[in-house]
PDB file of C-alpha atoms in Angstrom:
ATOM      1  CA  MET A   1      58.624  87.018  22.526  1.00  0.00           C
ATOM      2  CA  THR A   2      61.368  88.198  20.752  1.00  0.00           C
ATOM      3  CA  LEU A   3      65.290  88.117  21.938  1.00  0.00           C
ATOM      4  CA  LYS A   4      65.503  92.006  22.607  1.00  0.00           C
ATOM      5  CA  TYR A   5      62.505  92.190  25.409  1.00  0.00           C
ATOM      6  CA  LYS A   6      63.630  88.485  26.945  1.00  0.00           C
ATOM      7  CA  SER A   7      66.928  90.144  28.080  1.00  0.00           C
ATOM      8  CA  ALA A   8      65.522  93.344  29.333  1.00  0.00           C
ATOM      9  CA  TYR A   9      63.099  91.142  31.157  1.00  0.00           C
ATOM     10  CA  LEU A  10      65.676  88.613  32.818  1.00  0.00           C
ATOM     11  CA  PHE A  11      67.654  92.057  33.425  1.00  0.00           C
ATOM     12  CA  ALA A  12      64.596  93.831  35.414  1.00  0.00           C
ATOM     13  CA  ILE A  13      64.438  90.522  37.510  1.00  0.00           C
ATOM     14  CA  ILE A  14      68.398  90.056  38.433  1.00  0.00           C
ATOM     15  CA  ALA A  15      68.363  93.477  39.220  1.00  0.00           C
ATOM     16  CA  PHE A  16      64.991  93.389  41.589  1.00  0.00           C
ATOM     17  CA  PHE A  17      66.488  90.347  43.112  1.00  0.00           C
ATOM     18  CA  THR A  18      69.901  91.750  43.708  1.00  0.00           C
ATOM     19  CA  PHE A  19      68.348  94.575  45.150  1.00  0.00           C
ATOM     20  CA  GLN A  20      66.042  92.670  47.894  1.00  0.00           C
ATOM     21  CA  SER A  21      69.351  90.714  48.637  1.00  0.00           C
ATOM     22  CA  CYS A  22      71.146  93.958  49.763  1.00  0.00           C
ATOM     23  CA  GLU A  23      68.523  95.305  52.298  1.00  0.00           C
ATOM     24  CA  ILE A  24      68.299  91.975  53.337  1.00  0.00           C
ATOM     25  CA  LEU A  25      71.530  91.736  53.904  1.00  0.00           C
ATOM     26  CA  GLU A  26      71.798  94.909  55.784  1.00  0.00           C
ATOM     27  CA  LYS A  27      69.402  94.211  57.837  1.00  0.00           C
ATOM     28  CA  TYR A  28      70.891  91.458  59.308  1.00  0.00           C
ATOM     29  CA  GLU A  29      74.211  92.671  59.533  1.00  0.00           C
ATOM     30  CA  LEU A  30      76.226  91.524  62.505  1.00  0.00           C
ATOM     31  CA  PRO A  31      77.629  93.583  64.454  1.00  0.00           C
ATOM     32  CA  GLU A  32      81.744  94.462  64.829  1.00  0.00           C
ATOM     33  CA  GLU A  33      83.112  92.568  68.204  1.00  0.00           C
ATOM     34  CA  GLY A  34      82.916  93.903  70.747  1.00  0.00           C
ATOM     35  CA  SER A  35      80.556  96.791  69.754  1.00  0.00           C
ATOM     36  CA  ILE A  36      76.871  97.137  69.856  1.00  0.00           C
ATOM     37  CA  ALA A  37      74.948  97.794  66.722  1.00  0.00           C
ATOM     38  CA  ASP A  38      75.233 100.807  64.621  1.00  0.00           C
ATOM     39  CA  ALA A  39      72.307 102.297  66.055  1.00  0.00           C
ATOM     40  CA  THR A  40      74.094 102.390  69.595  1.00  0.00           C
ATOM     41  CA  PRO A  41      77.262 104.860  69.692  1.00  0.00           C
ATOM     42  CA  PRO A  42      80.301 103.899  72.406  1.00  0.00           C
ATOM     43  CA  GLN A  43      79.776 105.734  75.561  1.00  0.00           C
ATOM     44  CA  ALA A  44      83.166 106.161  77.701  1.00  0.00           C
ATOM     45  CA  LYS A  45      82.649 105.451  81.520  1.00  0.00           C
ATOM     46  CA  PHE A  46      85.531 104.405  84.133  1.00  0.00           C
ATOM     47  CA  THR A  47      84.902 103.642  88.102  1.00  0.00           C
ATOM     48  CA  PHE A  48      88.619 104.477  89.871  1.00  0.00           C
ATOM     49  CA  LYS A  49      89.633 103.219  93.656  1.00  0.00           C
ATOM     50  CA  GLN A  50      92.915 104.292  95.899  1.00  0.00           C
ATOM     51  CA  GLY A  51      95.599 101.802  96.490  1.00  0.00           C
ATOM     52  CA  GLU A  52      95.499 100.810 100.167  1.00  0.00           C
ATOM     53  CA  GLY A  53      98.392  99.373 102.495  1.00  0.00           C
ATOM     54  CA  LEU A  54     101.834 100.458 103.591  1.00  0.00           C
ATOM     55  CA  GLY A  55     104.062 103.047 101.953  1.00  0.00           C
ATOM     56  CA  ASP A  56     102.887 105.011  99.067  1.00  0.00           C
ATOM     57  CA  ILE A  57     100.512 102.296  97.842  1.00  0.00           C
ATOM     58  CA  TRP A  58      97.725 105.458  98.690  1.00  0.00           C
ATOM     59  CA  LYS A  59      99.007 107.127  95.011  1.00  0.00           C
ATOM     60  CA  THR A  60      98.744 104.114  92.641  1.00  0.00           C
ATOM     61  CA  TYR A  61      94.765 103.962  91.550  1.00  0.00           C
ATOM     62  CA  SER A  62      93.187 101.597  89.830  1.00  0.00           C
ATOM     63  CA  PHE A  63      90.715 101.851  86.769  1.00  0.00           C
ATOM     64  CA  SER A  64      87.880 100.295  86.302  1.00  0.00           C
ATOM     65  CA  ASN A  65      86.567 100.017  82.182  1.00  0.00           C
ATOM     66  CA  GLN A  66      82.954 100.783  82.236  1.00  0.00           C
ATOM     67  CA  SER A  67      82.270 101.807  78.511  1.00  0.00           C
ATOM     68  CA  VAL A  68      79.831  99.984  76.634  1.00  0.00           C
ATOM     69  CA  SER A  69      79.795  99.328  72.273  1.00  0.00           C
ATOM     70  CA  ALA A  70      83.064 100.080  72.172  1.00  0.00           C
ATOM     71  CA  THR A  71      86.699  98.273  71.071  1.00  0.00           C
ATOM     72  CA  SER A  72      89.160 100.183  71.971  1.00  0.00           C
ATOM     73  CA  TYR A  73      90.798 102.523  74.271  1.00  0.00           C
ATOM     74  CA  VAL A  74      93.288 105.341  74.923  1.00  0.00           C
ATOM     75  CA  TRP A  75      93.261 106.886  78.907  1.00  0.00           C
ATOM     76  CA  THR A  76      95.246 110.304  79.216  1.00  0.00           C
ATOM     77  CA  PHE A  77      96.553 110.765  82.559  1.00  0.00           C
ATOM     78  CA  GLU A  78      98.346 113.768  84.298  1.00  0.00           C
ATOM     79  CA  GLY A  79     101.189 114.869  82.251  1.00  0.00           C
ATOM     80  CA  GLY A  80     100.303 113.409  79.312  1.00  0.00           C
ATOM     81  CA  LYS A  81     100.823 110.170  80.034  1.00  0.00           C
ATOM     82  CA  THR A  82      98.569 107.413  78.206  1.00  0.00           C
ATOM     83  CA  SER A  83      97.285 103.841  78.399  1.00  0.00           C
ATOM     84  CA  THR A  84      95.724 101.534  75.624  1.00  0.00           C
ATOM     85  CA  GLU A  85      94.956  98.773  78.169  1.00  0.00           C
ATOM     86  CA  LEU A  86      91.321  98.170  79.204  1.00  0.00           C
ATOM     87  CA  GLU A  87      91.830  98.442  82.421  1.00  0.00           C
ATOM     88  CA  PRO A  88      95.164 100.540  84.037  1.00  0.00           C
ATOM     89  CA  SER A  89      96.686 101.623  87.132  1.00  0.00           C
ATOM     90  CA  ASN A  90      98.356 104.837  87.380  1.00  0.00           C
ATOM     91  CA  THR A  91     100.688 106.272  90.786  1.00  0.00           C
ATOM     92  CA  PHE A  92     100.302 109.721  90.797  1.00  0.00           C
ATOM     93  CA  PRO A  93     103.213 112.018  91.532  1.00  0.00           C
ATOM     94  CA  GLY A  94     101.432 112.685  95.153  1.00  0.00           C
ATOM     95  CA  GLU A  95      98.543 114.918  96.781  1.00  0.00           C
ATOM     96  CA  GLY A  96      96.524 117.085  94.598  1.00  0.00           C
ATOM     97  CA  THR A  97      93.850 117.687  91.807  1.00  0.00           C
ATOM     98  CA  TYR A  98      94.698 115.377  88.425  1.00  0.00           C
ATOM     99  CA  THR A  99      92.469 115.183  85.197  1.00  0.00           C
ATOM    100  CA  VAL A 100      92.065 111.886  83.847  1.00  0.00           C
ATOM    101  CA  SER A 101      89.935 111.126  80.350  1.00  0.00           C
ATOM    102  CA  LEU A 102      88.998 107.576  78.490  1.00  0.00           C
ATOM    103  CA  THR A 103      88.591 107.651  74.677  1.00  0.00           C
ATOM    104  CA  ALA A 104      86.349 104.447  73.722  1.00  0.00           C
ATOM    105  CA  LYS A 105      86.246 104.087  69.944  1.00  0.00           C
ATOM    106  CA  ASP A 106      84.114 101.316  68.069  1.00  0.00           C
ATOM    107  CA  ASN A 107      85.485  99.279  64.814  1.00  0.00           C
ATOM    108  CA  LEU A 108      83.249 102.032  63.082  1.00  0.00           C
ATOM    109  CA  GLY A 109      85.814 105.185  63.690  1.00  0.00           C
ATOM    110  CA  VAL A 110      82.760 106.810  66.399  1.00  0.00           C
ATOM    111  CA  GLU A 111      84.491 108.092  69.602  1.00  0.00           C
ATOM    112  CA  SER A 112      83.254 108.747  73.387  1.00  0.00           C
ATOM    113  CA  THR A 113      85.192 110.357  75.902  1.00  0.00           C
ATOM    114  CA  PHE A 114      84.939 110.402  79.482  1.00  0.00           C
ATOM    115  CA  THR A 115      86.670 112.971  82.060  1.00  0.00           C
ATOM    116  CA  GLU A 116      87.000 112.599  85.433  1.00  0.00           C
ATOM    117  CA  GLU A 117      88.926 115.067  87.769  1.00  0.00           C
ATOM    118  CA  ILE A 118      90.456 112.780  90.524  1.00  0.00           C
ATOM    119  CA  THR A 119      91.712 114.408  94.084  1.00  0.00           C
ATOM    120  CA  VAL A 120      94.464 112.458  95.660  1.00  0.00           C
ATOM    121  CA  VAL A 121      94.572 112.449  99.297  1.00  0.00           C
ATOM    122  CA  GLU A 122      97.080 110.422 102.011  1.00  0.00           C
ATOM    123  CA  PRO A 123      94.952 108.871 104.171  1.00  0.00           C
ATOM    124  CA  ALA A 124      95.577 109.194 107.725  1.00  0.00           C
ATOM    125  CA  ALA A 125      97.237 106.631 109.282  1.00  0.00           C
ATOM    126  CA  PRO A 126      94.602 104.222 110.893  1.00  0.00           C
ATOM    127  CA  ALA A 127      94.618 103.971 114.698  1.00  0.00           C
ATOM    128  CA  VAL A 128      96.797 101.606 116.288  1.00  0.00           C
ATOM    129  CA  THR A 129      94.896  99.164 118.628  1.00  0.00           C
ATOM    130  CA  ASP A 130      96.160  97.444 121.700  1.00  0.00           C
ATOM    131  CA  PRO A 131      98.190  93.730 121.468  1.00  0.00           C
ATOM    132  CA  VAL A 132      96.148  90.920 122.685  1.00  0.00           C
ATOM    133  CA  LEU A 133      98.210  88.532 125.032  1.00  0.00           C
ATOM    134  CA  VAL A 134      96.886  85.483 126.752  1.00  0.00           C
ATOM    135  CA  ASN A 135      97.182  84.993 130.040  1.00  0.00           C
ATOM    136  CA  PRO A 136      99.375  88.316 130.850  1.00  0.00           C
ATOM    137  CA  ASP A 137      98.687  88.328 134.454  1.00  0.00           C
ATOM    138  CA  PHE A 138     100.215  84.823 134.879  1.00  0.00           C
ATOM    139  CA  ASP A 139      97.322  83.020 136.184  1.00  0.00           C
ATOM    140  CA  LYS A 140      97.019  79.513 137.505  1.00  0.00           C
ATOM    141  CA  GLN A 141      95.183  77.769 135.086  1.00  0.00           C
ATOM    142  CA  ALA A 142      94.878  74.744 132.249  1.00  0.00           C
ATOM    143  CA  LYS A 143      97.566  74.637 129.471  1.00  0.00           C
ATOM    144  CA  SER A 144      97.389  72.102 126.237  1.00  0.00           C
ATOM    145  CA  SER A 145      99.069  69.591 128.409  1.00  0.00           C
ATOM    146  CA  GLY A 146      99.759  68.325 132.102  1.00  0.00           C
ATOM    147  CA  SER A 147      98.853  70.017 134.976  1.00  0.00           C
ATOM    148  CA  ASP A 148      97.799  73.726 135.681  1.00  0.00           C
ATOM    149  CA  CYS A 149     100.408  76.569 135.434  1.00  0.00           C
ATOM    150  CA  ALA A 150     101.082  80.279 135.566  1.00  0.00           C
ATOM    151  CA  CYS A 151     102.943  79.226 132.534  1.00  0.00           C
ATOM    152  CA  SER A 152      99.887  78.657 130.631  1.00  0.00           C
ATOM    153  CA  GLY A 153     100.114  79.746 127.288  1.00  0.00           C
ATOM    154  CA  TRP A 154     103.659  81.479 127.678  1.00  0.00           C
ATOM    155  CA  ILE A 155     105.551  77.628 126.732  1.00  0.00           C
ATOM    156  CA  ASN A 156     107.924  77.159 123.964  1.00  0.00           C
ATOM    157  CA  LYS A 157     110.001  73.860 124.537  1.00  0.00           C
ATOM    158  CA  SER A 158     112.677  74.776 122.133  1.00  0.00           C
ATOM    159  CA  LEU A 159     113.451  77.958 124.103  1.00  0.00           C
ATOM    160  CA  GLY A 160     113.870  77.305 127.827  1.00  0.00           C
ATOM    161  CA  ASP A 161     111.582  75.293 130.352  1.00  0.00           C
ATOM    162  CA  GLN A 162     108.605  76.324 131.601  1.00  0.00           C
ATOM    163  CA  GLY A 163     108.430  78.617 134.737  1.00  0.00           C
ATOM    164  CA  GLU A 164     106.428  77.874 137.793  1.00  0.00           C
ATOM    165  CA  SER A 165     103.694  79.334 139.311  1.00  0.00           C
ATOM    166  CA  SER A 166     103.900  80.908 142.541  1.00  0.00           C
ATOM    167  CA  SER A 167     101.547  83.203 144.762  1.00  0.00           C
ATOM    168  CA  GLY A 168     103.096  87.404 145.182  1.00  0.00           C
ATOM    169  CA  ASN A 169     102.317  90.459 145.388  1.00  0.00           C
ATOM    170  CA  GLY A 170      98.980  90.183 147.349  1.00  0.00           C
ATOM    171  CA  GLY A 171      97.665  87.560 145.742  1.00  0.00           C
ATOM    172  CA  SER A 172      97.568  83.525 145.269  1.00  0.00           C
ATOM    173  CA  ASN A 173      98.940  81.070 142.392  1.00  0.00           C
ATOM    174  CA  ASN A 174      99.336  85.176 140.736  1.00  0.00           C
ATOM    175  CA  VAL A 175     102.685  85.143 139.508  1.00  0.00           C
ATOM    176  CA  LEU A 176     105.494  82.749 137.150  1.00  0.00           C
ATOM    177  CA  LYS A 177     108.275  82.485 138.806  1.00  0.00           C
ATOM    178  CA  PHE A 178     112.270  81.466 137.397  1.00  0.00           C
ATOM    179  CA  ASP A 179     114.203  79.192 139.873  1.00  0.00           C
ATOM    180  CA  ASP A 180     117.663  80.245 140.698  1.00  0.00           C
ATOM    181  CA  ASP A 181     120.181  78.413 138.625  1.00  0.00           C
ATOM    182  CA  GLU A 182     117.880  77.027 136.129  1.00  0.00           C
ATOM    183  CA  SER A 183     116.720  77.390 132.460  1.00  0.00           C
ATOM    184  CA  ASP A 184     113.234  79.050 132.820  1.00  0.00           C
ATOM    185  CA  ALA A 185     111.735  81.189 130.035  1.00  0.00           C
ATOM    186  CA  ILE A 186     108.473  82.505 128.763  1.00  0.00           C
ATOM    187  CA  TYR A 187     107.344  83.014 125.165  1.00  0.00           C
ATOM    188  CA  GLN A 188     104.554  84.037 123.506  1.00  0.00           C
ATOM    189  CA  GLU A 189     103.807  85.594 119.842  1.00  0.00           C
ATOM    190  CA  PHE A 190     101.269  88.232 118.965  1.00  0.00           C
ATOM    191  CA  GLU A 191      99.751  90.603 116.300  1.00  0.00           C
ATOM    192  CA  VAL A 192     100.569  94.143 115.897  1.00  0.00           C
ATOM    193  CA  GLN A 193     100.383  96.927 113.328  1.00  0.00           C
ATOM    194  CA  ALA A 194     103.543  97.553 110.863  1.00  0.00           C
ATOM    195  CA  ASN A 195     105.431 100.696 111.916  1.00  0.00           C
ATOM    196  CA  ALA A 196     103.792 101.343 114.764  1.00  0.00           C
ATOM    197  CA  ASP A 197     105.233 102.021 118.589  1.00  0.00           C
ATOM    198  CA  TYR A 198     104.088 100.340 121.660  1.00  0.00           C
ATOM    199  CA  THR A 199     105.288 100.127 125.174  1.00  0.00           C
ATOM    200  CA  ILE A 200     105.438  97.198 127.336  1.00  0.00           C
ATOM    201  CA  THR A 201     105.024  97.377 131.139  1.00  0.00           C
ATOM    202  CA  ILE A 202     106.425  94.569 133.339  1.00  0.00           C
ATOM    203  CA  VAL A 203     106.130  94.163 137.086  1.00  0.00           C
ATOM    204  CA  THR A 204     108.528  91.859 138.677  1.00  0.00           C
ATOM    205  CA  GLN A 205     110.162  90.715 141.455  1.00  0.00           C
ATOM    206  CA  PHE A 206     113.609  89.288 142.289  1.00  0.00           C
ATOM    207  CA  LYS A 207     114.805  87.903 145.553  1.00  0.00           C
ATOM    208  CA  ASP A 208     117.487  89.784 147.534  1.00  0.00           C
ATOM    209  CA  LEU A 209     120.773  89.544 146.037  1.00  0.00           C
ATOM    210  CA  LYS A 210     122.242  85.863 148.117  1.00  0.00           C
ATOM    211  CA  SER A 211     125.240  86.717 150.442  1.00  0.00           C
ATOM    212  CA  GLY A 212     128.315  85.454 149.337  1.00  0.00           C
ATOM    213  CA  GLY A 213     126.922  84.471 145.661  1.00  0.00           C
ATOM    214  CA  SER A 214     128.525  85.277 142.570  1.00  0.00           C
ATOM    215  CA  PHE A 215     126.204  85.366 139.899  1.00  0.00           C
ATOM    216  CA  PRO A 216     123.708  87.652 140.196  1.00  0.00           C
ATOM    217  CA  SER A 217     120.324  87.316 139.036  1.00  0.00           C
ATOM    218  CA  MET A 218     118.976  88.967 135.590  1.00  0.00           C
ATOM    219  CA  LEU A 219     116.445  88.998 133.611  1.00  0.00           C
ATOM    220  CA  ASP A 220     116.552  89.029 130.137  1.00  0.00           C
ATOM    221  CA  LEU A 221     113.660  90.500 128.009  1.00  0.00           C
ATOM    222  CA  ARG A 222     113.534  90.163 124.247  1.00  0.00           C
ATOM    223  CA  VAL A 223     110.394  91.577 121.535  1.00  0.00           C
ATOM    224  CA  LEU A 224     111.465  88.902 118.502  1.00  0.00           C
ATOM    225  CA  ALA A 225     110.434  90.847 115.337  1.00  0.00           C
ATOM    226  CA  GLY A 226     108.306  88.178 112.926  1.00  0.00           C
ATOM    227  CA  SER A 227     111.038  88.835 109.708  1.00  0.00           C
ATOM    228  CA  GLY A 228     113.179  86.260 111.791  1.00  0.00           C
ATOM    229  CA  TYR A 229     110.497  83.261 111.966  1.00  0.00           C
ATOM    230  CA  VAL A 230     111.954  80.110 110.544  1.00  0.00           C
ATOM    231  CA  SER A 231     111.204  79.562 107.019  1.00  0.00           C
ATOM    232  CA  GLY A 232     107.765  78.797 105.886  1.00  0.00           C
ATOM    233  CA  TYR A 233     105.907  79.178 109.264  1.00  0.00           C
ATOM    234  CA  SER A 234     102.868  81.503 109.373  1.00  0.00           C
ATOM    235  CA  PRO A 235     102.022  82.211 113.098  1.00  0.00           C
ATOM    236  CA  ALA A 236      98.754  81.646 114.596  1.00  0.00           C
ATOM    237  CA  TYR A 237      96.741  82.930 117.579  1.00  0.00           C
ATOM    238  CA  TYR A 238      94.625  81.513 120.454  1.00  0.00           C
ATOM    239  CA  ALA A 239      91.935  82.360 122.589  1.00  0.00           C
ATOM    240  CA  THR A 240      93.467  80.931 125.864  1.00  0.00           C
ATOM    241  CA  GLY A 241      96.539  79.056 127.290  1.00  0.00           C
ATOM    242  CA  ALA A 242      94.693  75.819 126.658  1.00  0.00           C
ATOM    243  CA  ASP A 243      94.639  76.255 123.362  1.00  0.00           C
ATOM    244  CA  TYR A 244      98.245  77.343 122.573  1.00  0.00           C
ATOM    245  CA  PRO A 245     101.052  74.236 121.600  1.00  0.00           C
ATOM    246  CA  GLN A 246     103.748  74.140 123.476  1.00  0.00           C
ATOM    247  CA  ASP A 247     106.529  74.041 120.966  1.00  0.00           C
ATOM    248  CA  GLY A 248     106.870  74.150 117.343  1.00  0.00           C
ATOM    249  CA  PHE A 249     106.947  78.360 116.810  1.00  0.00           C
ATOM    250  CA  GLY A 250     108.741  80.923 115.071  1.00  0.00           C
ATOM    251  CA  TYR A 251     112.211  80.816 117.120  1.00  0.00           C
ATOM    252  CA  THR A 252     113.516  77.335 117.710  1.00  0.00           C
ATOM    253  CA  THR A 253     116.736  78.230 118.797  1.00  0.00           C
ATOM    254  CA  ILE A 254     118.555  80.870 121.421  1.00  0.00           C
ATOM    255  CA  PRO A 255     121.328  81.841 118.223  1.00  0.00           C
ATOM    256  CA  GLN A 256     118.371  82.888 116.781  1.00  0.00           C
ATOM    257  CA  VAL A 257     116.857  84.427 119.522  1.00  0.00           C
ATOM    258  CA  GLU A 258     120.439  86.016 120.422  1.00  0.00           C
ATOM    259  CA  ASP A 259     120.548  87.406 116.589  1.00  0.00           C
ATOM    260  CA  ALA A 260     120.573  91.150 117.193  1.00  0.00           C
ATOM    261  CA  GLY A 261     119.038  91.578 113.863  1.00  0.00           C
ATOM    262  CA  ASN A 262     115.729  89.911 115.023  1.00  0.00           C
ATOM    263  CA  ASN A 263     115.710  92.007 118.340  1.00  0.00           C
ATOM    264  CA  LEU A 264     112.820  95.226 118.116  1.00  0.00           C
ATOM    265  CA  LEU A 265     113.789  95.532 121.619  1.00  0.00           C
ATOM    266  CA  ALA A 266     116.680  93.611 124.051  1.00  0.00           C
ATOM    267  CA  LYS A 267     117.297  94.516 127.754  1.00  0.00           C
ATOM    268  CA  VAL A 268     118.678  92.838 130.938  1.00  0.00           C
ATOM    269  CA  ILE A 269     117.363  94.260 134.205  1.00  0.00           C
ATOM    270  CA  GLU A 270     119.623  93.121 136.831  1.00  0.00           C
ATOM    271  CA  ASN A 271     118.700  91.889 140.461  1.00  0.00           C
ATOM    272  CA  PRO A 272     118.156  95.830 142.197  1.00  0.00           C
ATOM    273  CA  ASN A 273     118.817  94.114 145.860  1.00  0.00           C
ATOM    274  CA  ASP A 274     115.006  95.017 146.392  1.00  0.00           C
ATOM    275  CA  SER A 275     112.773  92.404 147.435  1.00  0.00           C
ATOM    276  CA  GLY A 276     109.438  94.330 146.685  1.00  0.00           C
ATOM    277  CA  TYR A 277     107.913  94.347 143.135  1.00  0.00           C
ATOM    278  CA  LEU A 278     108.818  96.775 140.609  1.00  0.00           C
ATOM    279  CA  THR A 279     107.264  97.906 137.581  1.00  0.00           C
ATOM    280  CA  THR A 280     109.849  98.442 134.598  1.00  0.00           C
ATOM    281  CA  GLN A 281     108.626  99.864 131.084  1.00  0.00           C
ATOM    282  CA  TYR A 282     110.429 100.237 127.918  1.00  0.00           C
ATOM    283  CA  THR A 283     109.622 100.702 124.472  1.00  0.00           C
ATOM    284  CA  PHE A 284     109.420  99.212 120.491  1.00  0.00           C
ATOM    285  CA  ASN A 285     108.843 100.254 117.233  1.00  0.00           C
ATOM    286  CA  SER A 286     107.373  97.462 115.030  1.00  0.00           C
ATOM    287  CA  GLY A 287     109.036  98.040 111.875  1.00  0.00           C
ATOM    288  CA  ALA A 288     107.342  96.093 108.907  1.00  0.00           C
ATOM    289  CA  ASN A 289     106.351  93.328 110.849  1.00  0.00           C
ATOM    290  CA  THR A 290     103.074  92.399 111.618  1.00  0.00           C
ATOM    291  CA  SER A 291     103.410  89.696 114.516  1.00  0.00           C
ATOM    292  CA  VAL A 292     107.175  89.747 117.043  1.00  0.00           C
ATOM    293  CA  ALA A 293     107.163  87.599 120.073  1.00  0.00           C
ATOM    294  CA  LEU A 294     107.693  88.429 123.069  1.00  0.00           C
ATOM    295  CA  PHE A 295     110.788  86.341 125.068  1.00  0.00           C
ATOM    296  CA  MET A 296     111.815  86.349 128.786  1.00  0.00           C
ATOM    297  CA  ARG A 297     114.376  83.966 130.701  1.00  0.00           C
ATOM    298  CA  GLY A 298     116.569  84.044 133.807  1.00  0.00           C
ATOM    299  CA  ILE A 299     120.242  84.702 133.122  1.00  0.00           C
ATOM    300  CA  GLY A 300     123.258  85.283 134.943  1.00  0.00           C
ATOM    301  CA  GLY A 301     124.232  81.557 136.454  1.00  0.00           C
ATOM    302  CA  ASP A 302     127.006  79.886 135.210  1.00  0.00           C
ATOM    303  CA  GLY A 303     125.985  78.098 132.454  1.00  0.00           C
ATOM    304  CA  THR A 304     125.134  75.063 133.949  1.00  0.00           C
ATOM    305  CA  ASP A 305     121.397  74.472 134.296  1.00  0.00           C
ATOM    306  CA  ALA A 306     120.882  72.268 137.715  1.00  0.00           C
ATOM    307  CA  ASP A 307     118.146  70.649 135.783  1.00  0.00           C
ATOM    308  CA  ASN A 308     120.441  69.297 132.988  1.00  0.00           C
ATOM    309  CA  LYS A 309     117.691  70.118 129.841  1.00  0.00           C
ATOM    310  CA  GLY A 310     120.165  71.022 127.394  1.00  0.00           C
ATOM    311  CA  TYR A 311     119.409  75.010 127.152  1.00  0.00           C
ATOM    312  CA  PRO A 312     123.068  76.603 126.929  1.00  0.00           C
ATOM    313  CA  TYR A 313     121.842  79.679 129.568  1.00  0.00           C
ATOM    314  CA  ASN A 314     120.600  79.164 133.114  1.00  0.00           C
ATOM    315  CA  ASN A 315     119.446  81.595 135.638  1.00  0.00           C
ATOM    316  CA  GLY A 316     121.883  82.958 138.531  1.00  0.00           C
ATOM    317  CA  ASP A 317     121.648  82.502 142.388  1.00  0.00           C
ATOM    318  CA  GLU A 318     118.234  84.388 143.284  1.00  0.00           C
ATOM    319  CA  GLU A 319     114.860  83.387 142.251  1.00  0.00           C
ATOM    320  CA  LEU A 320     112.809  86.045 140.051  1.00  0.00           C
ATOM    321  CA  ARG A 321     109.078  86.530 139.558  1.00  0.00           C
ATOM    322  CA  ILE A 322     107.014  88.528 136.716  1.00  0.00           C
ATOM    323  CA  ASP A 323     103.727  89.381 138.078  1.00  0.00           C
ATOM    324  CA  SER A 324     101.980  90.914 134.915  1.00  0.00           C
ATOM    325  CA  VAL A 325     103.077  92.172 131.490  1.00  0.00           C
ATOM    326  CA  LEU A 326     101.679  94.870 129.365  1.00  0.00           C
ATOM    327  CA  ILE A 327     101.429  96.065 125.937  1.00  0.00           C
ATOM    328  CA  GLU A 328      99.765  99.597 124.782  1.00  0.00           C
ATOM    329  CA  ALA A 329     100.031 101.299 121.432  1.00  0.00           C
ATOM    330  CA  LEU A 330     101.149 104.799 121.847  1.00  0.00           C
TER     331      LEU A 330
END
């Protein structure tokens, strides 16, 4: 075979294998990262969810990218705002219907656009439920330690001495008594809904004013904000009075209780010189709190506790009794 024909033969063989190699490479070429093979173009799609919670969070929507076979994204919101995030969030200006679009593209430049109209509506305020109090009728029952007492579920030893069981208003062992001249108090934390209005109704009795007495008894009633709890404290709630601890709550000192910034409600009921059981009602707003505390104590004394327990207050000259407490959502 001459050199001329050998060269032509060799060239043909090289050309054949080069063509075959290219076909094989094209056949087994991997798709770019984040996309499916070329036969499947990108498909844009998304879902969305409205924000839940307090304030204007309802205006903020989060978007979940459901696109396939794409490597880059452009979101377009109201007013021409754009985002290239994979899954952005967007705060709309208010109620209304807004157009949101997502353009998904792969590394070959193939695009797909998905568009959705979103109707933004402020949700109705959730129904406010009545708070749950433990032993609100002050029945004599077991407590976490010590003998049974109408004070079960209502003890905070950091703030005052426990009240005593007593009988009255047509029942037996069914009311809580604050002795004259002593530092008796009740305290209980409970859950509320933020920015909600509540009524508190209490039934109380004062003994008639003591003849010649200088220190009439008074009942100090306060609803204390959870925002005023000691740092690091997380409230816990219990099913029965026997489950409740007797100390270690969110309020630990009287100055903390008396801080005006911690009081959602502060009322003083004076002795009416009427020994009947009287009903008194107040209202309060929970503010930003989801936990609050109810605190009541006898005051009006000379500041010298007959029991020498060391609390910086004491009841006046007359006993007083609490028959029940009811807190309801308005």
